[in-house]
Tab-separated table of C-alpha atoms in Angstrom:
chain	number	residue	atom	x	y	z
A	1	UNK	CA	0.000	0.000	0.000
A	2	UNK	CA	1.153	3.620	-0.894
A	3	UNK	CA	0.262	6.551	0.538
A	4	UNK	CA	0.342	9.902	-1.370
A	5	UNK	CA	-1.476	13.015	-1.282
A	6	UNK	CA	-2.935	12.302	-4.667
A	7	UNK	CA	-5.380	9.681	-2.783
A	8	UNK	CA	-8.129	12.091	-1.840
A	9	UNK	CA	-8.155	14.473	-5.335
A	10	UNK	CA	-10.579	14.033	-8.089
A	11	UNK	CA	-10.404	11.183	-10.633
A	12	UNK	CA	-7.699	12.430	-13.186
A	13	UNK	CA	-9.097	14.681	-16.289
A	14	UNK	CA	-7.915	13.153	-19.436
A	15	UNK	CA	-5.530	14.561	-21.494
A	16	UNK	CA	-6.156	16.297	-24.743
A	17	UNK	CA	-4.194	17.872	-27.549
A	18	UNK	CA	-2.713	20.967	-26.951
A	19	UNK	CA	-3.858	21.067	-23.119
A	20	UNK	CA	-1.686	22.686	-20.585
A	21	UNK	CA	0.862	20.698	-18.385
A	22	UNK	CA	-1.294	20.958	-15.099
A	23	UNK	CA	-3.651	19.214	-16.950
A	24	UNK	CA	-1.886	16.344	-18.463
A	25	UNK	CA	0.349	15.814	-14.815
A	26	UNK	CA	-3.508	15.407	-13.455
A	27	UNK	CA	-4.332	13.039	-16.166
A	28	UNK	CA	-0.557	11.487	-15.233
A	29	UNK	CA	-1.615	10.728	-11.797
A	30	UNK	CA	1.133	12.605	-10.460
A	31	UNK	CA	1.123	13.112	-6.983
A	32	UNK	CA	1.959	16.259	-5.251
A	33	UNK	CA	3.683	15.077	-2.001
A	34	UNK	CA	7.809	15.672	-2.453
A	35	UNK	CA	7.251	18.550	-4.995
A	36	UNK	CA	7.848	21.522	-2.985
A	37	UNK	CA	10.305	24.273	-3.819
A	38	UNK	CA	13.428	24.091	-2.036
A	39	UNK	CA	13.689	27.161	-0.287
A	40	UNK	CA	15.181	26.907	3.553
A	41	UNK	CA	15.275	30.526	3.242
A	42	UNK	CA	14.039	33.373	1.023
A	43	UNK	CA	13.245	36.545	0.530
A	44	UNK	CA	9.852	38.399	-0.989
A	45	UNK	CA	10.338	41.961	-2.088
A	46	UNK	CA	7.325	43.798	-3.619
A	47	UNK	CA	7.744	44.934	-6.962
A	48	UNK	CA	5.767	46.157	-9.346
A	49	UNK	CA	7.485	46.158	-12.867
A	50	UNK	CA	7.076	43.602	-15.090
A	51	UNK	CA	8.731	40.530	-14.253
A	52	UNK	CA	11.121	38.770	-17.100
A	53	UNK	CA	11.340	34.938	-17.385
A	54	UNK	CA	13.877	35.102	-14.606
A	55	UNK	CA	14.445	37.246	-11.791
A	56	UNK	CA	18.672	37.259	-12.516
A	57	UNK	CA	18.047	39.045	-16.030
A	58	UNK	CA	15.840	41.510	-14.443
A	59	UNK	CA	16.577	45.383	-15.768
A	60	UNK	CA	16.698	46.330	-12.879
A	61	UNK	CA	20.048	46.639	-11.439
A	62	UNK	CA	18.737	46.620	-7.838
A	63	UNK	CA	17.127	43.854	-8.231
A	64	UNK	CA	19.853	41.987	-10.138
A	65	UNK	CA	22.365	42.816	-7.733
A	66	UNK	CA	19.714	41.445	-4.934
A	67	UNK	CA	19.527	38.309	-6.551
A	68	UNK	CA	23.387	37.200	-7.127
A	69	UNK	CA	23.927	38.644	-3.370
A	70	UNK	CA	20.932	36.671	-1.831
A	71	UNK	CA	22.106	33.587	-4.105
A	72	UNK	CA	25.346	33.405	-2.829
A	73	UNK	CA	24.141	32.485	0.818
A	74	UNK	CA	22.079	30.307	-0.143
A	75	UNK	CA	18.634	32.612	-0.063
A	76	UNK	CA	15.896	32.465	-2.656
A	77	UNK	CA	14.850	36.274	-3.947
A	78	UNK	CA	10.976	35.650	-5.214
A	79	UNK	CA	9.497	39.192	-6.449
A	80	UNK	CA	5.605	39.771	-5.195
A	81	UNK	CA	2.903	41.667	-6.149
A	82	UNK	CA	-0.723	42.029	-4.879
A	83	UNK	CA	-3.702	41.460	-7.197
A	84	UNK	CA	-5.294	43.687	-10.055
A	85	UNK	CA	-4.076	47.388	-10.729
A	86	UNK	CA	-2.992	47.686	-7.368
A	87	UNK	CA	-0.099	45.240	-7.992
A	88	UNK	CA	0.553	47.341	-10.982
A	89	UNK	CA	0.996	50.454	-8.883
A	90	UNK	CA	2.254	51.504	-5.406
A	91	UNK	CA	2.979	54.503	-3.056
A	92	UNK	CA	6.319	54.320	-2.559
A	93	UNK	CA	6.228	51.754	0.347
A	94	UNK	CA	6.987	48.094	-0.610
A	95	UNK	CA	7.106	45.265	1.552
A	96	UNK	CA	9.757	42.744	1.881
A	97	UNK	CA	9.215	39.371	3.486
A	98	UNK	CA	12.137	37.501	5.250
A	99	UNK	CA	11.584	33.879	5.934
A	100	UNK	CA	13.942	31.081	7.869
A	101	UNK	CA	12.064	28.311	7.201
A	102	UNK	CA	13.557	25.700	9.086
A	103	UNK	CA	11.339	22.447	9.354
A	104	UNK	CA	9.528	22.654	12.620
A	105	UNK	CA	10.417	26.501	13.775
A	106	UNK	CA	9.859	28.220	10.954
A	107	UNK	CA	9.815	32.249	11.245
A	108	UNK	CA	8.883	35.042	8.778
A	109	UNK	CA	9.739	39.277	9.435
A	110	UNK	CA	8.544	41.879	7.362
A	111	UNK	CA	9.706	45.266	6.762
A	112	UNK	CA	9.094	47.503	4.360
A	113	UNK	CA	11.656	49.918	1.833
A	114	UNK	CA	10.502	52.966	-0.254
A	115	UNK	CA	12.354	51.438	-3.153
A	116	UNK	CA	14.411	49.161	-4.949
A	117	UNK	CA	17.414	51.186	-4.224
A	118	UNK	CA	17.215	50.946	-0.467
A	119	UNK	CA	17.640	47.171	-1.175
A	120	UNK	CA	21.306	47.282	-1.041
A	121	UNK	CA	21.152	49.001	2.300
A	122	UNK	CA	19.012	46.677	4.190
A	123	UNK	CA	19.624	43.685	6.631
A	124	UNK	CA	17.899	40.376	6.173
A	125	UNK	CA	18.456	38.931	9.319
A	126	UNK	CA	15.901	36.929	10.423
A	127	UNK	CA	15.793	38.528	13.784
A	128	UNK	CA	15.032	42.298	12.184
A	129	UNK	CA	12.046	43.255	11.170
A	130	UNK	CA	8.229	42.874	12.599
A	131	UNK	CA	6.615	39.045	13.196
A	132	UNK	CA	4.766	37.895	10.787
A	133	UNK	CA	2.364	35.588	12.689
A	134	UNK	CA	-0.922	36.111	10.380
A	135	UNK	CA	-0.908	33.659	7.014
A	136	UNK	CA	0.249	35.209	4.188
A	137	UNK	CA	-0.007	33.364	0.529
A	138	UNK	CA	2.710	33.706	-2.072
A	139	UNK	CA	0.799	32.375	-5.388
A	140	UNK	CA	2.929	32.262	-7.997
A	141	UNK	CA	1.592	33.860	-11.267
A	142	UNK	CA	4.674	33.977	-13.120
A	143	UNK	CA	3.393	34.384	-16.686
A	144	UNK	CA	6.450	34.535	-18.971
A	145	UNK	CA	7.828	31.411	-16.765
A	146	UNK	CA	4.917	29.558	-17.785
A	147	UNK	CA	1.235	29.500	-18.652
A	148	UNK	CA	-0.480	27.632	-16.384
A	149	UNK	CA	0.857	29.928	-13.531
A	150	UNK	CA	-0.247	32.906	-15.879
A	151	UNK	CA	-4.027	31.586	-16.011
A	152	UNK	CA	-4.745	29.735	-13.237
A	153	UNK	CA	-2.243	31.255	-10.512
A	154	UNK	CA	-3.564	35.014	-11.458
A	155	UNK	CA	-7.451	33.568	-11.620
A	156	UNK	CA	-6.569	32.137	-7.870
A	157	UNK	CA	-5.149	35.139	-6.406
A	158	UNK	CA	-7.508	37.475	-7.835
A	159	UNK	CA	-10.404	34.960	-6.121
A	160	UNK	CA	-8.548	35.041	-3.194
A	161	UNK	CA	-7.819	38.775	-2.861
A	162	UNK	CA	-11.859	38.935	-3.440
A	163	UNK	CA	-12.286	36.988	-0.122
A	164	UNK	CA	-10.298	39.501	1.431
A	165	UNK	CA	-7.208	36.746	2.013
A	166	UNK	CA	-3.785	38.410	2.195
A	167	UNK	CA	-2.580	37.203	-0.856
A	168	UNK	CA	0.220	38.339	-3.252
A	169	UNK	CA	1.470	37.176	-7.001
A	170	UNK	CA	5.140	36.144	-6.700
A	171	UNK	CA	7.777	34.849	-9.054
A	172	UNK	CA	8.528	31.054	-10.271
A	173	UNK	CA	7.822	28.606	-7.355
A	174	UNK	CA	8.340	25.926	-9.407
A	175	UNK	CA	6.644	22.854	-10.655
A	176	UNK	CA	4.107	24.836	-13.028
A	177	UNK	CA	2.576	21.396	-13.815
A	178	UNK	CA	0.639	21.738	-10.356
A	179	UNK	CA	-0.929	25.022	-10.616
A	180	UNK	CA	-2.199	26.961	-9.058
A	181	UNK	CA	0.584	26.424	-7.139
A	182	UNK	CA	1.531	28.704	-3.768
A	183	UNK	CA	3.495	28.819	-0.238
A	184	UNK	CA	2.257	29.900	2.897
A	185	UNK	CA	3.968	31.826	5.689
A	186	UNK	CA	4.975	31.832	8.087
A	187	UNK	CA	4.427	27.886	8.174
A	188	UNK	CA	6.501	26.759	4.989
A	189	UNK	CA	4.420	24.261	3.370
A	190	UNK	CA	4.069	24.514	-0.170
A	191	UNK	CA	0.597	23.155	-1.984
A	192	UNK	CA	-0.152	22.454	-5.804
A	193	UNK	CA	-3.866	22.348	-7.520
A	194	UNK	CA	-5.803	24.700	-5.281
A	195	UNK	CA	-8.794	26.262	-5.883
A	196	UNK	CA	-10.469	29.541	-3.378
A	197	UNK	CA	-12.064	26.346	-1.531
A	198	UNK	CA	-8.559	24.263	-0.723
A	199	UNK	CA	-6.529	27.760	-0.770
A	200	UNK	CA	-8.641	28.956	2.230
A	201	UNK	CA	-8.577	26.108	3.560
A	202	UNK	CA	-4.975	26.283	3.916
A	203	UNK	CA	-4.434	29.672	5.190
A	204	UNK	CA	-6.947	28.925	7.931
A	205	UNK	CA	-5.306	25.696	9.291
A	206	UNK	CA	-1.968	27.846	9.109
A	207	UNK	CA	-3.512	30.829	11.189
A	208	UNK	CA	-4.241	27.706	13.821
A	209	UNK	CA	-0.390	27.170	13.145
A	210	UNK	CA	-1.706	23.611	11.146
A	211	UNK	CA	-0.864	22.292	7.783
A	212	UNK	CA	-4.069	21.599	6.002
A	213	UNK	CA	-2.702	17.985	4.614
A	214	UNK	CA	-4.940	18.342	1.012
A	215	UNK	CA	-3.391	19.686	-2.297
A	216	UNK	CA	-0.106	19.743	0.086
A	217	UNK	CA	3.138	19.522	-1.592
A	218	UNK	CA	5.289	19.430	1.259
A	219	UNK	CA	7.295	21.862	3.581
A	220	UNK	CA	9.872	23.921	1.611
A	221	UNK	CA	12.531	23.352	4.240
A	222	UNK	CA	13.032	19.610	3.673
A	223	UNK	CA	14.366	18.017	0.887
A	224	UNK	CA	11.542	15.407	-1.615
A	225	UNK	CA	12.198	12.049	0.463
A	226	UNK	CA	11.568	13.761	3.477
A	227	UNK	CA	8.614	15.868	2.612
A	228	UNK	CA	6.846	12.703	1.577
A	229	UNK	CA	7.701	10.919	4.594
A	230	UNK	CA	6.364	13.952	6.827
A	231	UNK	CA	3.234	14.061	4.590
A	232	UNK	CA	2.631	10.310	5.331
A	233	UNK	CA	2.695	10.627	8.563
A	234	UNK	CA	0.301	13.463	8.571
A	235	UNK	CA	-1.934	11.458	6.927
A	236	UNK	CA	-1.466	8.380	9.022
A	237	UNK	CA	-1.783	10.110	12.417
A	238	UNK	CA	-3.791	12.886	11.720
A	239	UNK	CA	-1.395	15.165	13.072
A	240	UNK	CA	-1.717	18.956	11.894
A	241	UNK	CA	0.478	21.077	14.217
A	242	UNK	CA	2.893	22.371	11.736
A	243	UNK	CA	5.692	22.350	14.378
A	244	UNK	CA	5.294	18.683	15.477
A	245	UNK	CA	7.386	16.323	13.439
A	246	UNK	CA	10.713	16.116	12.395
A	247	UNK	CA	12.550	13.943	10.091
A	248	UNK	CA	15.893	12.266	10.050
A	249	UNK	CA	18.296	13.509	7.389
A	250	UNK	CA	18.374	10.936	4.503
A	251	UNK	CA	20.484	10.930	1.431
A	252	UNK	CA	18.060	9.454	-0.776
A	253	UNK	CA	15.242	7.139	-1.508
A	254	UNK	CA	14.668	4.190	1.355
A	255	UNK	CA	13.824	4.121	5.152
A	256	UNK	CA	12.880	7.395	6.760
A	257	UNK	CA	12.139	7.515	10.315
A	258	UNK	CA	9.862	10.805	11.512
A	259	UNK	CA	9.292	11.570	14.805
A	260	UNK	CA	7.516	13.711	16.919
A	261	UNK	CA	8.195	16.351	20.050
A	262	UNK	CA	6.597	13.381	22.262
A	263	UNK	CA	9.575	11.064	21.369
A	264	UNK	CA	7.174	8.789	19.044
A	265	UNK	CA	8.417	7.638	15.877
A	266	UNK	CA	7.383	6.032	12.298
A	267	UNK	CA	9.223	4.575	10.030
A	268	UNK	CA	8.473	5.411	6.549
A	269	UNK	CA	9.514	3.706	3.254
A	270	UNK	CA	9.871	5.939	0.230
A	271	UNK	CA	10.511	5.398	-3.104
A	272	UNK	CA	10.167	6.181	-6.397
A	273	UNK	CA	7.447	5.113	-8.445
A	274	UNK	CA	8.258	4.526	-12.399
A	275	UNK	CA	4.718	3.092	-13.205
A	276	UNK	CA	3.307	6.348	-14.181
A	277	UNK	CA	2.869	7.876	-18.089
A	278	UNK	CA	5.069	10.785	-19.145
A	279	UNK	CA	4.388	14.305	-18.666
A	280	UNK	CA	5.626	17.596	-19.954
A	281	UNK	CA	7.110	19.244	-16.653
A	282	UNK	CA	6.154	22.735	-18.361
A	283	UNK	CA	3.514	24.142	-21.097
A	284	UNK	CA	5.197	23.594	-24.510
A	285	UNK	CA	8.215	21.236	-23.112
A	286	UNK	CA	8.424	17.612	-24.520
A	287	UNK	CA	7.248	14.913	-22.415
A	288	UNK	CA	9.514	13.645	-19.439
A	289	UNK	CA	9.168	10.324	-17.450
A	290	UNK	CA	7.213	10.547	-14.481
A	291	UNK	CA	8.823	8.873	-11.248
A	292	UNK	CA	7.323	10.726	-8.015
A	293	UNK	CA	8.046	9.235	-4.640
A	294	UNK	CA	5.856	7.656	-2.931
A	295	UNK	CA	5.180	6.558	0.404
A	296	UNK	CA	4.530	3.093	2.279
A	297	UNK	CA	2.237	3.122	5.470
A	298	UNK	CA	4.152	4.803	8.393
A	299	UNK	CA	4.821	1.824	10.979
A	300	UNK	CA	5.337	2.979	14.507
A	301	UNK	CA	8.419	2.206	16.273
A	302	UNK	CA	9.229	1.386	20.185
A	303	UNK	CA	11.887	2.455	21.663
């Protein structure tokens, strides 16, 4: 027996000519658990210029400069907009998000800067900046990246913003094949396929500080074996507190073991599944092989 967070979504749509690639990964079967961007940390800055295909060729030299200085620790720079004409505009005062998401204690500031320029001035230490305790939904609508996020991630947000969520556009999140796709802070986790129903849903079990475990893709701090291990045990236990469980650094596929703060563990067997048809991993990209991992059932351990 597997268990994936494909299990509970609608019967797969089939595929048809010409249809984008979040359609033919649903008529794939491909699950969404282990697909979550790899960002331990990042950093959100509002802009409101068009965004190019990627944020390094930006024009603007701030931004550019941002990106190769951010990159070289090891931080993620998305770009984020809200909603509308009011993404296409602002006052003067942009905010910037900084997130440590570490699996388990994950923490997000804010701050804001009048421009791009003061970008080279400012700190991004986690510890600056105001608490960002209230969810907060990073959709990614990165049009020229690809088109499902264009269509469906913009549709999303725009629902969203409508049901007065605090939602923003950002930059490639990867895996357009899922959209909409999005991540939510301050929590970390990282979900593919939503519509205003399961997006809400989200942002409500993270304002309890939960993870809501449908159309999740996984928490953004741990690497794809362990995100699917975490998932499974989610799913086995019922456990939503986004803080509870932790998982034992793995180099690959195999045995995982996941525990939580109460000292129980579960030992989870992942691996890759190559049964699965070809997708495209982007609209207009040739097909690819499709090998997700997937978990076994999480057996509890003694000891």
């Amino acid at each position: 027996m597997t268990v994936t967070a494909a299990q509970h979504a609608p019967a797969p749509a089939p595929a048809r000519q010409g249809t984008g690639c979040a359609v033919l990964s649903r008529a794939a079967g491909e699950p969404l658990a282990g697909t979550a961007p790899a960002a331990r940390r990042l950093v959100a800055v509002e802009h409101v210029g068009a965004w190019p295909r990627t944020v390094a060729d930006h024009s603007d030299p701030d931004v550019t400069e941002l990106f190769h200085r951010l990159r070289a620790d090891g931080i993620v720079l998305l770009l984020i907009r809200r909603t509308g004409r009011a993404g296409r505009d602002c006052d003067g005062a942009r905010t910037v998000y900084v997130a440590d998401l570490v699996p388990g204690a994950s923490r997000v500031t804010s701050r804001t800067v009048r421009s791009t320029d003061d970008l080279a001035g400012i700190t991004f230490d986690p510890e600056a900046g105001e608490p960002v305790t209230d969810p907060v939904l990073l959709v990614c609508a990165h049009g020229r990246r690809d088109v499902c996020c264009a269509v469906r991630g913009r549709a999303l947000a725009a629902e969203l913003a409508a049901e007065s969520a605090d939602v923003w556009e950002c930059t490639h999140l990867g895996g357009h094949r899922f959209a909409p796709t999005a991540l939510v802070l301050p929590t970390g986790y990282a979900y593919g396929r939503l519509d205003t129903g399961s997006a809400l849903a989200a942002l409500k079990a993270a304002g309890e500080g939960n993870v809501d475990p449908w159309s999740c893709r996984g928490h953004a701090g741990l690497d794809p074996v362990a995100q699917v291990a975490e998932l499974a045990v989610r799913e086995h236990t019922g456990i939503g507190d986004a803080g509870a469980l932790l998982v034992q650094p793995v180099d690959g596929p195999g045995p995982v073991v996941v525990r939580d703060r109460g000292g129980r563990r579960w030992a989870v067997d992942v691996c890759a599944d190559g049964s699965l048809p070809p997708r495209p991993p982007s609209c207009g990209a040739a097909l690819e092989p499709t090998t997700p991992l997937v978990a076994g059932t999480p057996v509890a351990l003694r000891g």
